[in-house]
Amino acid sequence: MRCILLFKGKSLARGPIEDIYGLTDMQRAMLVRCASYPDQPLYMGQWWALLTSPLDAAGFCAAWAAVVTRHAALRTGFHWELKGAPTQMVLAAPAFEVQRIDWTAQDDWRSALDALLADDRAHPFDVRRPPLMRVRLLTLAPERHLLVWTRHHLTVDGWSLGDILDEVLTLYRGGAIPPAVSFRRYVEWWQGRDVAAANRHWSAVLAGYAPDTVIRSSAISAPRIGEVASVLPADVAERLDQVARAERLTLSTLLEGAWALVLARSSGADDVVFGCVETVRPPELLGDRSTHMVGPQIGVLPSRVHRDTTPLRQWLAELQRARAAGREAGPLGLDTMRELLGLPSDALPLRSLIAVQTYPLALATAFRAAGLEIAASGDVTLPDMPLNLMVEIGENFELRLMFDHQHVSAEEGRQLLDMLATALRLLPAQLDAAANTLDLMPEPLQTRIEAALQGRALPTPAGTVLDLILAQMSAQPDAPAIRANGRVWSYAELGARAAALATRLATAGVQPGARVAVMLDHGPEAVAAVLGIMWSGAAYVPLDPDAPAERRSMILVSAGVAAVVTRRASAAAFSGIATIMVEDIAPESSALETMKRPAASDEAYVIFTSGSTGRPKGVSVGHDNLRYHVAASAAENADLPIARFLLTFPLFFDGSVTGLFCTLCDGGTLVMPDAAASRDVDALVALIRSADATHVCMTPSLWAMLLDAAGPQGFPGVRMAKVAAEPCPPALVAAHARGAPHAVLCNEYGPTEATVWVCVERCRPETTGTSVAIGHPIPGTYLHVVDCEGRPCPFGTVGELIISGPAVARAYVGAALGIDLRTTLLGGTTYRTGDQVSLGFDGRLSFHGRRDRQVKVAGYRIEPGEIEAALQTQPGILEAAVVVEQTDGQPARLVAHLGAGSDTPGDAELRRQLATKLPAYMIPQAFVRHRRLPRIASGKVDTMALPRATLSEASEAPPQGPLETSLAAIWSELLGGARVSRHDHFFALGGSSLLAMRMIARVRRDLALPATLADLFEAPQLSALADRLNAASDKVAPGPALTVRPRTRVELPT
């Protein structure tokens, strides 16, 4: 039958059609990708050979044409645009001829060949038009020819290449070959095999496996192919062959085992799955003729490997048994594999494939058998998964790793290949070692990683920060030290205040080495108190004035404080302990130089953080730690010395340490907002401008709000903005570039236990992605990224961050005495942060969350266990689980899930009770009640099964009047789309202090009302706030509803 097949007016097949039939699973998967990216050279392979023997070119070309005519697969095109399932259509006589090219004038044939291969790949096959094969014969000299053979894997596999070439050479020599068998027979066998049995086997194999990364094919653009290659030394290949024979293992088993270990080590997972390309040529199909059928007779067998403590010898034997069982069950269709793994329909079921090939050697052998010598040859195969390992076993043992640059960088590819070569080198000698202990890191790689994680050298600084501050007081006594509340304190005045307090503490019996608590509002008196306490030889312990009395008492007892420095109005809260009131202290004229100053080995301060046991945990930081911190900051930021530093962090937050001590040691001025201004976006904007602040440091969410509030005018005077305490979003980098273009934006990272910070990223405006790196280690710091066995992680692998060097604090104190802050690991004293990070090839660290349950909300480090312990003291609450919820563009919020009876207190009462035990930032924004909390098999709460909390859906009392309606619109936008009633409470809906600041700024800007945070705190209900604002202003008159201006800037999460 001769026909012209048309689709939408275009010719798809021209000429007599011999046969039409379906596709195998592998063909169908390849066809989907080819149809999605028709302009890409997907599944193309290129083999070339330099022939150095006399050749009858005409006869050679005729033999090729005859073989194409013989095999249905070589005359096949593929169609999916017609009604029904995709089909392969065999033409009786498609046009084919070997292209002959004269290259006798070509001086550099190798470079010309590379260009030809690249051009060939730039013209992919139209898979609808057979034959999907191109052959070129290029004549270099009478007895020197280049053969270039390009084919598509839709129609041939590696085994077929040998069969095709064997037939070509047999016909070339005038030999006879038996009739060909159509690929239809194979397709029919494939479609009729026992799929149910195979699925049962693979369902058991893959049960419980969850890929750590799901790659959606719908999100993949056209692949960009990269390749790295390596040839194993002959002695390594020989040892592998000897081990395989001695242990009755196949070389494929050794290769797949080594690849599994590399994937596990590089991903940080002990449970990995990859695909093994397997030849599927059942003997029962055609008896001894089955190997002569041309066509893609291959499948993918998933290989699931657990890296554990099993000795390698036993581990490899089990891997081989599993592969044999999989081979018996048969290959698994990619669609079925996707279903068994529970992946979306557009997800790639595998990230990695391995194929062990021998056909390049077979092709060369076939030529020599025909009397044709090959001087050189090569093979290029384009990958079909993000990561493809091809091992060619021939005269050399060649490893070729091909990858898609969208998912694997060239450096990552080289690292993986180097680790694989290391694994293959070590395997023969370590068969009795546990599988999870094989060290796959080549020494050059380890050296490079260690260098990247070591801060530049920093000489041990002499003295303490008090020596540096005293030097500033002597050198510039009249220079401004602090600007706050409309007045300026000079360095001399600050010194006199600190000296007076130091004297008073000594009079009160406070001994050097003691601890003294300080509870003062944010301002100059607090700074003077800190310095006075330190000059007395004691360590300061800052308290949160807004914290519940119970929590403050807990800290006082845990720290064993000898005295408290506070104001007279707060003194009654500290009965039974020596209390010194700042109002009673007059400036001291005595010279600070005469006072006994602490040694570097003495304790400087103790800051308490949230504790997992339900009690706050104190971190003791020494003067040596603090002196190093200041020296590292000066070295890191030598190009931008501090002139005027806006100190927004309160004393009880360790971020205050940087601003306070680095500024005073540098001779700069601290700019300190009062309590009201520190919560007012517009006031902070005005203060930065009026004080001409050159340096600011705050959470990313607060800096985002200030940039937004500053508008086009921005902050031209700021030279450095430091953000810390929570992840920095890329959108903030862009906002910063607009609002403070002359300022460096630094994303800093560090735990309290490492004296505030250990690494920093100077952000670049072109930053993209979902997060901003936390950068490189600061001077003098040594960092380590380790896996669960404590071994260094390769580049790009997520592991736990370990800190060593002078940043590591002294110890935990009080209630945390049973917890070791420092550990002996990696040959020195270190601190295990519990934070998950990865080191990029550019030497920059990225943050990936916590190993444990510790979280950060609004910049505060919170242990959910402390909140859960407080909740479980309430009547009717049998169990509690606290989690963090966050949606795109919205602030994180704490949600408490309660296993509770019917007599549980209501939300308002729970908040009231928690407020007596916990600071405001630790009180959940939402409560979800359950009969019992879901648990996993181990008995732990299954946090993944907890439902998301829903915000208020109240509608029985909608907002009334224009102001309530406008306020409700602002609330709803900030709170993630919650439906707001006039009786709703801002904080009960999930509002936080940072959201409150944003809300007040919006009211001022969009509604032109003089709102303050005090208005919201005193009238948090929508209707009450509207009444309060109406009473305070005559700007809102009855009439149409006020219109909330649409936002043109991105709202960043708090």
Coordinates of C-alpha atoms in Angstrom, one line a residue, residues 535-537 593-598:
W535 CA 34.7 46.4 84.5
S536 CA 33.8 45.1 87.9
G537 CA 35.1 41.7 86.8
E593 CA 42.4 52.8 84.1
T594 CA 42.9 52.2 87.8
M595 CA 40.2 49.5 88.0
K596 CA 41.0 45.8 87.9
R597 CA 40.1 44.6 84.5
P598 CA 39.1 41.0 83.6

